[in-house]
Each structure stands twice: as C-alpha cells, then as structure tokens.
PDB file of C-alpha atoms and ligand atoms in Angstrom:
ATOM      1  CA  MET A 165     -86.013 167.154 -29.525  1.00 47.00           C
ATOM      2  CA  ASN A 166     -87.795 168.713 -26.540  1.00 48.00           C
ATOM      3  CA  VAL A 167     -86.722 171.560 -24.290  1.00 48.00           C
ATOM      4  CA  LEU A 168     -85.171 169.184 -21.723  1.00 49.00           C
ATOM      5  CA  ASP A 169     -83.042 167.529 -24.428  1.00 54.00           C
ATOM      6  CA  ILE A 170     -81.429 170.909 -25.023  1.00 57.00           C
ATOM      7  CA  ALA A 171     -81.506 172.349 -21.491  1.00 66.00           C
ATOM      8  CA  LEU A 172     -80.089 169.421 -19.518  1.00 71.00           C
ATOM      9  CA  PRO A 173     -76.738 169.165 -21.366  1.00 73.00           C
ATOM     10  CA  VAL A 174     -76.339 172.938 -20.927  1.00 73.00           C
ATOM     11  CA  GLN A 175     -77.069 172.635 -17.194  1.00 77.00           C
ATOM     12  CA  GLN A 176     -74.746 169.633 -16.972  1.00 77.00           C
ATOM     13  CA  ASP A 177     -71.898 171.644 -18.565  1.00 85.00           C
ATOM     14  CA  HIS A 178     -72.682 174.697 -16.439  1.00 86.00           C
ATOM     15  CA  LEU A 179     -72.558 172.616 -13.244  1.00 88.00           C
ATOM     16  CA  LYS A 180     -69.170 171.217 -14.213  1.00 90.00           C
ATOM     17  CA  SER A 181     -67.867 174.752 -14.738  1.00 89.00           C
ATOM     18  CA  VAL A 182     -69.201 175.794 -11.305  1.00 86.00           C
ATOM     19  CA  PHE A 183     -67.639 172.701  -9.669  1.00 88.00           C
ATOM     20  CA  PRO A 184     -64.583 172.163 -11.910  1.00 88.00           C
ATOM     21  CA  THR A 185     -62.435 169.972  -9.646  1.00 88.00           C
ATOM     22  CA  PRO A 186     -63.198 166.871  -7.546  1.00 88.00           C
ATOM     23  CA  PRO A 187     -62.709 168.746  -4.221  1.00 85.00           C
ATOM     24  CA  SER A 188     -65.192 171.387  -5.366  1.00 87.00           C
ATOM     25  CA  ILE A 189     -67.999 168.913  -6.146  1.00 90.00           C
ATOM     26  CA  PRO A 190     -70.640 169.247  -3.413  1.00 90.00           C
ATOM     27  CA  GLU A 191     -71.956 166.370  -1.323  1.00 93.00           C
ATOM     28  CA  ILE A 192     -75.460 167.716  -1.879  1.00 94.00           C
ATOM     29  CA  PHE A 193     -76.629 169.880  -4.742  1.00 93.00           C
ATOM     30  CA  VAL A 194     -80.178 171.267  -4.475  1.00 92.00           C
ATOM     31  CA  TYR A 195     -81.935 172.152  -7.721  1.00 88.00           C
ATOM     32  CA  ASP A 196     -85.552 172.496  -8.786  1.00 88.00           C
ATOM     33  CA  ASN A 197     -85.242 169.950 -11.612  1.00 90.00           C
ATOM     34  CA  ASN A 198     -82.798 167.459 -10.106  1.00 93.00           C
ATOM     35  CA  CYS A 199     -84.903 164.410 -10.889  1.00 94.00           C
ATOM     36  CA  GLN A 200     -84.647 165.168 -14.625  1.00 94.00           C
ATOM     37  CA  LEU A 201     -80.972 166.100 -14.294  1.00 93.00           C
ATOM     38  CA  ARG A 202     -80.325 162.811 -12.477  1.00 95.00           C
ATOM     39  CA  LYS A 203     -82.100 160.823 -15.216  1.00 94.00           C
ATOM     40  CA  HIS A 204     -80.074 162.679 -17.847  1.00 93.00           C
ATOM     41  CA  LEU A 205     -76.756 162.011 -16.072  1.00 93.00           C
ATOM     42  CA  ILE A 206     -77.592 158.314 -15.822  1.00 94.00           C
ATOM     43  CA  ALA A 207     -78.803 158.105 -19.441  1.00 94.00           C
ATOM     44  CA  THR A 208     -75.582 159.697 -20.718  1.00 93.00           C
ATOM     45  CA  GLY A 209     -73.323 157.612 -18.446  1.00 95.00           C
ATOM     46  CA  ASP A 210     -72.010 160.751 -16.775  1.00 94.00           C
ATOM     47  CA  THR A 211     -70.566 159.900 -13.337  1.00 94.00           C
ATOM     48  CA  TYR A 212     -69.201 163.377 -12.517  1.00 94.00           C
ATOM     49  CA  PHE A 213     -71.848 163.881  -9.797  1.00 94.00           C
ATOM     50  CA  ALA A 214     -72.180 160.197  -8.848  1.00 94.00           C
ATOM     51  CA  CYS A 215     -71.292 160.925  -5.194  1.00 95.00           C
ATOM     52  CA  THR A 216     -73.508 164.008  -4.973  1.00 96.00           C
ATOM     53  CA  GLY A 217     -77.001 163.876  -3.475  1.00 96.00           C
ATOM     54  CA  LEU A 218     -79.480 165.555  -5.813  1.00 96.00           C
ATOM     55  CA  PRO A 219     -82.565 166.654  -3.860  1.00 95.00           C
ATOM     56  CA  VAL A 220     -85.167 168.934  -5.380  1.00 94.00           C
ATOM     57  CA  ASP A 221     -85.725 172.159  -3.464  1.00 91.00           C
ATOM     58  CA  VAL A 222     -88.620 172.001  -1.032  1.00 91.00           C
ATOM     59  CA  PHE A 223     -90.847 174.504  -2.852  1.00 88.00           C
ATOM     60  CA  HIS A 224     -90.579 172.779  -6.229  1.00 90.00           C
ATOM     61  CA  PHE A 225     -90.772 169.305  -4.731  1.00 92.00           C
ATOM     62  CA  LYS A 226     -94.126 170.068  -3.097  1.00 90.00           C
ATOM     63  CA  ALA A 227     -95.560 172.028  -6.013  1.00 91.00           C
ATOM     64  CA  LYS A 228     -94.127 170.547  -9.204  1.00 89.00           C
ATOM     65  CA  HIS A 229     -93.091 166.925  -8.613  1.00 90.00           C
ATOM     66  CA  ARG A 230     -95.624 164.132  -8.750  1.00 92.00           C
ATOM     67  CA  ILE A 231     -96.011 161.758  -5.834  1.00 90.00           C
ATOM     68  CA  THR A 232     -96.515 159.009  -8.432  1.00 92.00           C
ATOM     69  CA  ASP A 233     -92.980 159.539  -9.793  1.00 92.00           C
ATOM     70  CA  THR A 234     -91.383 156.881  -7.602  1.00 93.00           C
ATOM     71  CA  GLU A 235     -87.852 157.563  -8.845  1.00 93.00           C
ATOM     72  CA  CYS A 236     -88.195 161.270  -8.004  1.00 95.00           C
ATOM     73  CA  GLN A 237     -89.667 160.420  -4.603  1.00 95.00           C
ATOM     74  CA  GLN A 238     -86.902 157.905  -3.860  1.00 95.00           C
ATOM     75  CA  TYR A 239     -83.848 159.874  -4.992  1.00 95.00           C
ATOM     76  CA  CYS A 240     -84.813 163.539  -4.975  1.00 96.00           C
ATOM     77  CA  ASN A 241     -87.138 164.005  -1.982  1.00 96.00           C
ATOM     78  CA  PRO A 242     -85.386 166.647   0.158  1.00 94.00           C
ATOM     79  CA  ALA A 243     -86.858 165.122   3.335  1.00 94.00           C
ATOM     80  CA  ALA A 244     -84.863 161.956   2.632  1.00 94.00           C
ATOM     81  CA  PHE A 245     -81.551 163.810   3.108  1.00 94.00           C
ATOM     82  CA  PRO A 246     -80.635 163.833   6.834  1.00 93.00           C
ATOM     83  CA  ASP A 247     -78.253 166.770   6.310  1.00 92.00           C
ATOM     84  CA  LEU A 248     -81.193 168.921   5.220  1.00 93.00           C
ATOM     85  CA  VAL A 249     -83.580 168.070   8.048  1.00 93.00           C
ATOM     86  CA  ASP A 250     -83.425 168.367  11.835  1.00 91.00           C
ATOM     87  CA  GLY A 251     -86.530 166.744  13.289  1.00 89.00           C
ATOM     88  CA  ASP A 252     -89.426 168.568  11.669  1.00 89.00           C
ATOM     89  CA  GLN A 253     -87.326 171.619  10.780  1.00 92.00           C
ATOM     90  CA  TRP A 254     -85.368 172.302   7.605  1.00 91.00           C
ATOM     91  CA  ARG A 255     -81.698 172.950   8.352  1.00 89.00           C
ATOM     92  CA  VAL A 256     -81.080 174.490   4.942  1.00 85.00           C
ATOM     93  CA  ASN A 257     -83.113 177.040   3.014  1.00 86.00           C
ATOM     94  CA  THR A 258     -83.390 175.062  -0.214  1.00 84.00           C
ATOM     95  CA  SER A 259     -85.535 177.760  -1.817  1.00 81.00           C
ATOM     96  CA  ILE A 260     -82.796 180.414  -1.627  1.00 82.00           C
ATOM     97  CA  CYS A 261     -82.572 180.521  -5.430  1.00 77.00           C
ATOM     98  CA  GLU A 262     -86.233 181.486  -5.651  1.00 81.00           C
ATOM     99  CA  GLU A 263     -85.656 184.201  -3.049  1.00 87.00           C
ATOM    100  CA  THR A 264     -82.538 185.387  -4.874  1.00 88.00           C
ATOM    101  CA  ASN A 265     -84.411 185.539  -8.178  1.00 85.00           C
ATOM    102  CA  ALA A 266     -87.050 187.692  -6.481  1.00 90.00           C
ATOM    103  CA  TRP A 267     -84.238 189.922  -5.121  1.00 94.00           C
ATOM    104  CA  PHE A 268     -82.756 190.217  -8.639  1.00 90.00           C
ATOM    105  CA  GLY A 269     -86.196 191.198  -9.923  1.00 92.00           C
ATOM    106  CA  GLY A 270     -85.953 194.345  -7.797  1.00 95.00           C
ATOM    107  CA  PHE A 271     -83.165 195.587 -10.102  1.00 95.00           C
ATOM    108  CA  ALA A 272     -84.984 194.894 -13.373  1.00 94.00           C
ATOM    109  CA  SER A 273     -86.150 198.447 -13.991  1.00 94.00           C
ATOM    110  CA  MET A 274     -82.673 199.838 -13.108  1.00 94.00           C
ATOM    111  CA  VAL A 275     -80.675 197.573 -15.408  1.00 94.00           C
ATOM    112  CA  ARG A 276     -83.126 197.281 -18.309  1.00 93.00           C
ATOM    113  CA  GLU A 277     -81.531 200.115 -20.305  1.00 94.00           C
ATOM    114  CA  MET A 278     -77.890 199.524 -19.241  1.00 95.00           C
ATOM    115  CA  GLU A 279     -75.299 198.346 -21.755  1.00 96.00           C
ATOM    116  CA  ALA A 280     -73.731 194.958 -20.996  1.00 95.00           C
ATOM    117  CA  THR A 281     -70.529 196.054 -19.210  1.00 96.00           C
ATOM    118  CA  ARG A 282     -72.312 198.487 -16.909  1.00 97.00           C
ATOM    119  CA  TYR A 283     -75.064 195.909 -16.297  1.00 94.00           C
ATOM    120  CA  SER A 284     -72.524 193.213 -15.316  1.00 94.00           C
ATOM    121  CA  PHE A 285     -70.504 195.612 -13.142  1.00 97.00           C
ATOM    122  CA  PHE A 286     -73.623 196.895 -11.354  1.00 96.00           C
ATOM    123  CA  LEU A 287     -75.059 193.451 -10.602  1.00 95.00           C
ATOM    124  CA  ASP A 288     -71.622 192.126  -9.602  1.00 95.00           C
ATOM    125  CA  GLU A 289     -71.323 194.954  -7.045  1.00 97.00           C
ATOM    126  CA  MET A 290     -74.862 194.344  -5.728  1.00 96.00           C
ATOM    127  CA  ILE A 291     -74.181 190.605  -5.396  1.00 94.00           C
ATOM    128  CA  LYS A 292     -70.879 191.225  -3.545  1.00 95.00           C
ATOM    129  CA  ARG A 293     -72.600 193.624  -1.125  1.00 97.00           C
ATOM    130  CA  ARG A 294     -75.442 191.181  -0.533  1.00 95.00           C
ATOM    131  CA  ASN A 295     -73.003 188.300   0.030  1.00 92.00           C
ATOM    132  CA  ARG A 296     -70.952 190.340   2.537  1.00 94.00           C
ATOM    133  CA  PHE A 297     -74.148 191.292   4.359  1.00 95.00           C
ATOM    134  CA  THR A 298     -75.369 187.680   4.382  1.00 92.00           C
ATOM    135  CA  VAL A 299     -72.038 186.360   5.726  1.00 92.00           C
ATOM    136  CA  LYS A 300     -72.027 188.954   8.553  1.00 95.00           C
ATOM    137  CA  GLN A 301     -75.651 188.178   9.364  1.00 95.00           C
ATOM    138  CA  LEU A 302     -74.908 184.432   9.530  1.00 92.00           C
ATOM    139  CA  GLU A 303     -71.839 185.025  11.742  1.00 94.00           C
ATOM    140  CA  ARG A 304     -73.905 187.231  14.096  1.00 97.00           C
ATOM    141  CA  ARG A 305     -76.372 184.351  14.443  1.00 95.00           C
ATOM    142  CA  GLY A 306     -73.551 181.980  15.417  1.00 95.00           C
ATOM    143  CA  HIS A 307     -73.233 180.204  12.076  1.00 89.00           C
ATOM    144  CA  HIS A 308     -69.926 179.550  10.347  1.00 90.00           C
ATOM    145  CA  PRO A 309     -70.249 180.304   6.629  1.00 87.00           C
ATOM    146  CA  TRP A 310     -67.283 179.294   4.512  1.00 81.00           C
ATOM    147  CA  THR A 311     -66.093 179.665   0.979  1.00 80.00           C
ATOM    148  CA  ILE A 312     -64.298 177.218  -1.240  1.00 77.00           C
ATOM    149  CA  PRO A 313     -60.686 178.423  -1.572  1.00 83.00           C
ATOM    150  CA  ILE A 314     -59.916 179.556  -5.136  1.00 82.00           C
ATOM    151  CA  GLU A 315     -56.976 177.120  -5.398  1.00 83.00           C
ATOM    152  CA  VAL A 316     -59.434 174.236  -4.877  1.00 78.00           C
ATOM    153  CA  LEU A 317     -61.626 175.450  -7.713  1.00 75.00           C
ATOM    154  CA  PHE A 318     -58.855 176.382 -10.110  1.00 76.00           C
ATOM    155  CA  PRO A 319     -55.624 174.589  -9.095  1.00 76.00           C
ATOM    156  CA  SER A 320     -53.747 175.652 -12.239  1.00 72.00           C
ATOM    157  CA  GLU A 321     -54.292 179.340 -11.469  1.00 58.00           C
ATOM    158  CA  ARG A 322     -52.674 179.389  -8.024  1.00 54.00           C
ATOM    159  CA  MET A 323     -51.667 182.828  -6.890  1.00 51.00           C
TER     160      MET A 323
HETATM  161 ZN1   ZN B  24     -89.214 165.198  -9.664  1.00 95.86          ZN
END
C-alpha cells in the first residue's frame, strides 16, 4: 500500500464532510492532486463529486503534473475550465491554498508551545479576522463574496 492508497480515502472523506449535502457540493473544486483524486473516485465507483469539475491549481499543474499524462491534461487542466479563465487572465486565484499555508507559517513560532485548546482558539480567531478582512477587501473592489448558508450545509441543525 502506498501513500496515495491511504491519503486519497482520507481526502475523499474529508471532502464529503466539507460538502455534506448536495446543494453544498461545488461546481468546481480546485486541488493540487485532483488528477489522482479523480482516478481514485472513479476506481472506487464514488459518484459523490460526479458533477464537480476537478482542476488542479495552476501552480501545481505547471510544476508537478506531466504533460504526458493525457488524462490529467484532459480532465484537470485549469485552463480547460472556462469559469476559471477570462481571455489570457485567470479569474480565480487557484493557488490561494499555497498562499494561505504561507500565511499560517507566520504563526508557527507563536503556536509551537501552545496547548491544543489555546492553539485552536488562537488560529480560529486569526482565521476569522483574516476572512472578515478579505471579504471587506473584495467588496471594496466591487466583488460579491458569498457564503453557503449553514442550513444548506447542515439541514438537520436548523436554527
Ligand atoms: Zn495531474
């Protein structure tokens, strides 16, 4: 059993917990290893994300995915998704996870010695502040960020 044999089912389960209901499943889900995830979903007969486009993020696609992998090029090339491209410009920052990981790295020395509850609380507060800032910044630039209503994600826990 290789690393992907273990990692992909975990990612598959994690994705289903992030998108737990049909209305919450995205039309496009960008991920750095989508070609392997796609192969895994097909191999296991999992149709949960059958209507979801699975492009690889631009950075990883250029650096880590072989041009000779025709299946990857056909199904996971971000440039093949019209919603992601406007002419020769990207409409979506598909490398935001890489940027967010770099942002998280800035807290490493602060949280290294924290116990778990304080660590989770601290990062949760930092993430909330960053998200509020990002939403305001997007609105100032004329964009219309939105969130998925909680009742769509968790219909049994309606408030
Ligand atoms: Zn690939």
